[in-house]
Coordinates of N, CA and C in Angstrom, one line a residue:
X1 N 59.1 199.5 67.7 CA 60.0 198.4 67.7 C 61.4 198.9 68.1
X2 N 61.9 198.1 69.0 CA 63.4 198.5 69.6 C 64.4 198.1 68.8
X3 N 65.5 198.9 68.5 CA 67.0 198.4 67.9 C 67.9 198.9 68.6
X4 N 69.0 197.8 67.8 CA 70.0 198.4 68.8 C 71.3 198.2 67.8
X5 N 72.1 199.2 67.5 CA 73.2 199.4 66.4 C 74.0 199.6 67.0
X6 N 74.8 198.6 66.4 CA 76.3 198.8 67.3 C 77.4 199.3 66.2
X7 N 78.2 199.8 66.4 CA 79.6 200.7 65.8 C 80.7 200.7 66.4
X8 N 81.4 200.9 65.1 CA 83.2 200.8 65.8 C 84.1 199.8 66.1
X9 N 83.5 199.0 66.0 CA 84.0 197.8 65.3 C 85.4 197.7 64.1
X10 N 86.3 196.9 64.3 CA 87.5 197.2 62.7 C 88.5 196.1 63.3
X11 N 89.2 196.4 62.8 CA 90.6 195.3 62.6 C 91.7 196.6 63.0
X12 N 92.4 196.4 64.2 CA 93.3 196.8 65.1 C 94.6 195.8 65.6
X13 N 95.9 196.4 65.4 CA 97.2 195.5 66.0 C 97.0 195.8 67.5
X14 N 97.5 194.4 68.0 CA 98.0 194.0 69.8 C 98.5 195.7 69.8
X15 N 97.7 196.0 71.2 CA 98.2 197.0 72.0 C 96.9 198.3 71.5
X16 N 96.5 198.2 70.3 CA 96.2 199.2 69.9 C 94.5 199.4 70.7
X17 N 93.4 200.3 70.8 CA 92.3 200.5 71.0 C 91.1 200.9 70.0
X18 N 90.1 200.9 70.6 CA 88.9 200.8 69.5 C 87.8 201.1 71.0
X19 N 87.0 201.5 70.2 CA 85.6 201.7 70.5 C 84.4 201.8 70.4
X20 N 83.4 200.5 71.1 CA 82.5 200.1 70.4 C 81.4 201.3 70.8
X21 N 80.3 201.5 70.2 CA 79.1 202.3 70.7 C 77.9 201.4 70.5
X22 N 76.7 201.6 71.3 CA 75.6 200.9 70.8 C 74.7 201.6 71.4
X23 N 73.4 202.4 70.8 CA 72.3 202.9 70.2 C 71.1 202.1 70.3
X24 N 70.8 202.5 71.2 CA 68.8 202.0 71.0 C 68.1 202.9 71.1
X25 N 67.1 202.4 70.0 CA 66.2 203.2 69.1 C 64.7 202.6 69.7
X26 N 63.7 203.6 69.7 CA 62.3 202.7 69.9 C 62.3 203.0 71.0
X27 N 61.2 202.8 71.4 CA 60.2 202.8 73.0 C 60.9 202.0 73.9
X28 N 61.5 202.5 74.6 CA 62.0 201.3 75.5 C 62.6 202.2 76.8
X29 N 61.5 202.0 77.5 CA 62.2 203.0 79.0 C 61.6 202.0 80.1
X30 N 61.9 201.7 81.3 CA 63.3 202.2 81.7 C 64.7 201.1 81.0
X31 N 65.3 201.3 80.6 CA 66.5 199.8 80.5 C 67.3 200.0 81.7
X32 N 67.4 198.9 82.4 CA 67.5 198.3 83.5 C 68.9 198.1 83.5
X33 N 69.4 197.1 82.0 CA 70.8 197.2 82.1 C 71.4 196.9 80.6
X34 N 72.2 197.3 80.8 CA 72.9 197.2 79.4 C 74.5 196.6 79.2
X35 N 74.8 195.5 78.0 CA 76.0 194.9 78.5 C 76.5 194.4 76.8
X36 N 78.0 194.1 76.9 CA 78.4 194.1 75.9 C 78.8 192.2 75.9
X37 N 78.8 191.3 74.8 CA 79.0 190.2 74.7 C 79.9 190.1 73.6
X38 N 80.5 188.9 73.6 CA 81.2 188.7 72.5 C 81.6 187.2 72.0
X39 N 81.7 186.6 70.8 CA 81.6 185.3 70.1 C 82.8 185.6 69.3
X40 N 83.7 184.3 69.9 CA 84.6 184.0 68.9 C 84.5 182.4 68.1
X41 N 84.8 182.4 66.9 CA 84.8 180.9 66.6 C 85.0 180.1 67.2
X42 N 83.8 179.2 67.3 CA 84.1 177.8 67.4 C 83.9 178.2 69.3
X43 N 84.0 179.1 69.4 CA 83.7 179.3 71.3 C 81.5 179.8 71.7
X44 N 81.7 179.9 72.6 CA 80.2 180.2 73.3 C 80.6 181.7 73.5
X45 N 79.2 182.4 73.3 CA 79.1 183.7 73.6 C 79.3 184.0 75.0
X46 N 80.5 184.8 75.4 CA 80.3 185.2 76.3 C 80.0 186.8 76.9
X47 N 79.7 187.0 78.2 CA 79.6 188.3 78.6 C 81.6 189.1 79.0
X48 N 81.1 190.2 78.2 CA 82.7 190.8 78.3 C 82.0 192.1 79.4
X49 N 81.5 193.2 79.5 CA 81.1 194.0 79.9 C 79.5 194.1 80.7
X50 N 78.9 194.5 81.7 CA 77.6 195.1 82.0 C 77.5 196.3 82.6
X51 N 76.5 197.2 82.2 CA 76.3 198.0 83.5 C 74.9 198.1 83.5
X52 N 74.5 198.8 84.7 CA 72.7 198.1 85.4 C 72.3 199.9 85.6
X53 N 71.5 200.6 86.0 CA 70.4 201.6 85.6 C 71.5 202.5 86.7
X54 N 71.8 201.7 88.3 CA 72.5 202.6 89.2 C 73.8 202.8 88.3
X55 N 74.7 202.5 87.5 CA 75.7 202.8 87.4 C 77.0 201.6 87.9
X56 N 76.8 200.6 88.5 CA 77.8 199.5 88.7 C 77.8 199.0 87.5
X57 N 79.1 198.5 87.5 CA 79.7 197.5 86.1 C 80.0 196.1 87.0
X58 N 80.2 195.5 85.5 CA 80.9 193.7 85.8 C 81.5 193.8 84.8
X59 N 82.9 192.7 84.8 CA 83.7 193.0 83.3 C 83.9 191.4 83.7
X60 N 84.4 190.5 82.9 CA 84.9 189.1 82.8 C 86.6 189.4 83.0
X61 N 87.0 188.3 83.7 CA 88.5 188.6 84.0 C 89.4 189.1 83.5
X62 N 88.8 188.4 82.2 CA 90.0 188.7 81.1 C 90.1 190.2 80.3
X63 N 89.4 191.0 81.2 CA 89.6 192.6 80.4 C 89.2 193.7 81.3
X64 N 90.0 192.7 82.6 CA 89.4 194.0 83.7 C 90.5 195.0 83.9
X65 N 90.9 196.0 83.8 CA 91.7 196.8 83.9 C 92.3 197.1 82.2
X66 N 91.2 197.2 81.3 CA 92.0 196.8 79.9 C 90.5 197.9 79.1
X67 N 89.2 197.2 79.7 CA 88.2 197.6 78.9 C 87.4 198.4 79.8
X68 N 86.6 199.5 79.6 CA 85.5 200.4 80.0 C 84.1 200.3 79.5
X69 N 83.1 200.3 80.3 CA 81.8 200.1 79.6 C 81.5 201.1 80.7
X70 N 80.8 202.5 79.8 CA 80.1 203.8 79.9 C 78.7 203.5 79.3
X71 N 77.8 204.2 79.5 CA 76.7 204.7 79.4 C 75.7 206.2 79.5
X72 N 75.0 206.4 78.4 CA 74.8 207.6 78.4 C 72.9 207.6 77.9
X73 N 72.5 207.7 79.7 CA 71.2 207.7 79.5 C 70.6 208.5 78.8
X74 N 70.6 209.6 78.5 CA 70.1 210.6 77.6 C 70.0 209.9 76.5
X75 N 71.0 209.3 75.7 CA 71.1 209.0 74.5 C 70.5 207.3 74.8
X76 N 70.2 206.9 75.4 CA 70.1 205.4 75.3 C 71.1 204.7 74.7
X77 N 72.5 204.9 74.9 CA 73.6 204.7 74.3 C 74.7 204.4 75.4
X78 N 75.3 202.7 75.0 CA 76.4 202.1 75.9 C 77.3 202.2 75.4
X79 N 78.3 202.6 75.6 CA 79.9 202.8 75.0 C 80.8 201.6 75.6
X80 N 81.9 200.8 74.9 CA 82.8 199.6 75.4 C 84.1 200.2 74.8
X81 N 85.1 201.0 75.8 CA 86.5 201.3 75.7 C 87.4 200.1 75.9
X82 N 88.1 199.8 74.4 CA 89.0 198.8 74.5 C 90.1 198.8 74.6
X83 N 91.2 199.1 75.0 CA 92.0 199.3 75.4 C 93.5 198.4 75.6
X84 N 94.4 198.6 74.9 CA 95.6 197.5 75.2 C 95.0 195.9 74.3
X85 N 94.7 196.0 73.3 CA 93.8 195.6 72.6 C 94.6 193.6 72.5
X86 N 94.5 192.5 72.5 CA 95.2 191.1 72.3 C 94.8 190.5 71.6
X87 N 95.2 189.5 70.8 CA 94.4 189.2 69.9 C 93.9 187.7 70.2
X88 N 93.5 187.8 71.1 CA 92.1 186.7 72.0 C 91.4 187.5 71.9
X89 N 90.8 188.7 71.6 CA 90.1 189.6 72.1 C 89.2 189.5 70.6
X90 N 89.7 188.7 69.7 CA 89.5 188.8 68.2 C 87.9 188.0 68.2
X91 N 86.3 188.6 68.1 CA 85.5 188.2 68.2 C 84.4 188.7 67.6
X92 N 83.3 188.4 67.3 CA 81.8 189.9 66.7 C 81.5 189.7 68.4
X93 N 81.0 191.0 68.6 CA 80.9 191.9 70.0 C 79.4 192.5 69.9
X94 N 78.2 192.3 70.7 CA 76.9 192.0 70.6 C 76.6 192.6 72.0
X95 N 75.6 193.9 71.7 CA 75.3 194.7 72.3 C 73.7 194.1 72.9
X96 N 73.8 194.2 74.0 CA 72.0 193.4 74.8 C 71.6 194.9 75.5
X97 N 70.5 194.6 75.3 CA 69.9 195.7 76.6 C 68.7 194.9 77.7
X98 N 68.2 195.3 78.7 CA 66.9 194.7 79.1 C 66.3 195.6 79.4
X99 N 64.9 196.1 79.3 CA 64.8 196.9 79.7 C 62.7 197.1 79.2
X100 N 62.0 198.1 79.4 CA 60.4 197.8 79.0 C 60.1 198.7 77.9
X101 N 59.4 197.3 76.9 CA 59.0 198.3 76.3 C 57.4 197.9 75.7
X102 N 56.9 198.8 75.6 CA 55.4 198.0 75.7 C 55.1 198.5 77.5
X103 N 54.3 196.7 77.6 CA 54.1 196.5 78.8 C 54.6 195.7 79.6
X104 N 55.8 194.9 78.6 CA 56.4 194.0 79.0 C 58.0 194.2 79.3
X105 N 59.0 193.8 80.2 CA 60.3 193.5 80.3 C 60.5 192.6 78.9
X106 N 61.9 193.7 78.1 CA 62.0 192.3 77.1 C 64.2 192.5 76.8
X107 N 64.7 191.5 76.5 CA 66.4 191.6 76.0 C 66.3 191.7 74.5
X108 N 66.8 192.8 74.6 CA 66.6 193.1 72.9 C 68.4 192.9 72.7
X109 N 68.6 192.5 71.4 CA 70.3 192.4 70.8 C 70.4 193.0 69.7
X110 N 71.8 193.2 70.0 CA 71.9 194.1 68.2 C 72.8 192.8 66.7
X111 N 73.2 193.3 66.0 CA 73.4 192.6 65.0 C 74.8 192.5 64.8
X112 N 75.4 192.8 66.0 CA 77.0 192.3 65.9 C 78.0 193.5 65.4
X113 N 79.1 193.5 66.1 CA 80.3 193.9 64.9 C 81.5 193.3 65.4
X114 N 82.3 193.4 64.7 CA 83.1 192.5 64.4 C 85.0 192.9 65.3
X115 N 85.2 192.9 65.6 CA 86.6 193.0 65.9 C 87.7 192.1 65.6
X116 N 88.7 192.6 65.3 CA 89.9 191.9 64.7 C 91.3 192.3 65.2
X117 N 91.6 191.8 65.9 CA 93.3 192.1 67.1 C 94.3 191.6 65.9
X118 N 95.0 192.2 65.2 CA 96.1 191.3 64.8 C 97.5 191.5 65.9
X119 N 98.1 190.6 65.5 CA 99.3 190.3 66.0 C 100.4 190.6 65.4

């Protein structure tokens, strides 16, 4: 069974940084891509970060030159460098992967953490 745990998560002031991590556990080779999401109240989840097996990223406008999303195939482990931190940025932050496991392609998610920008 695949998991996926995310960390580093906390309550941080405007300007400040954080760094999320996220860990997958279980049979799951190859993952194809791995990306970071985020939900703020009362809004739709959106995509903040991806990156895909070659190594390209995509970031959403609002955190391009601000956030980093690393990966560390060895570890089956995505890293999201936050950086210059706002407090729009205030959301739980939801780690996806896609990738096979079994026999099948499947998007496994993790269980959220939480971030908090104060102002």
């Amino acid at each position: 069974q695949v998991q996926l745990v995310e960390s580093g998560g906390g309550l941080v002031q405007a300007g400040g940084s954080l760094r999320l991590s996220c860990a997958a556990s279980g049979t799951i080779f190859p993952i194809n891509y791995m990306g970071w999401y985020r939900q703020a109240p009362g809004k739709q989840r959106e995509l903040v970060a991806a990156i895909i097996s070659g190594g390209s990223t995509n970031y959403v406008d609002s955190v391009k030159g601000r956030f980093t999303i690393s990966r560390d195939n060895a570890k089956n482990t995505v890293y999201l460098q936050m950086n210059s931190l706002k407090p729009e940025d205030t959301a739980v932050y939801y780690c996806n992967a896609y990738g096979k496991s079994g026999r099948a392609y499947s998007d496994f998610w993790g269980q959220g953490t939480q971030v908090t920008v104060s102002s």
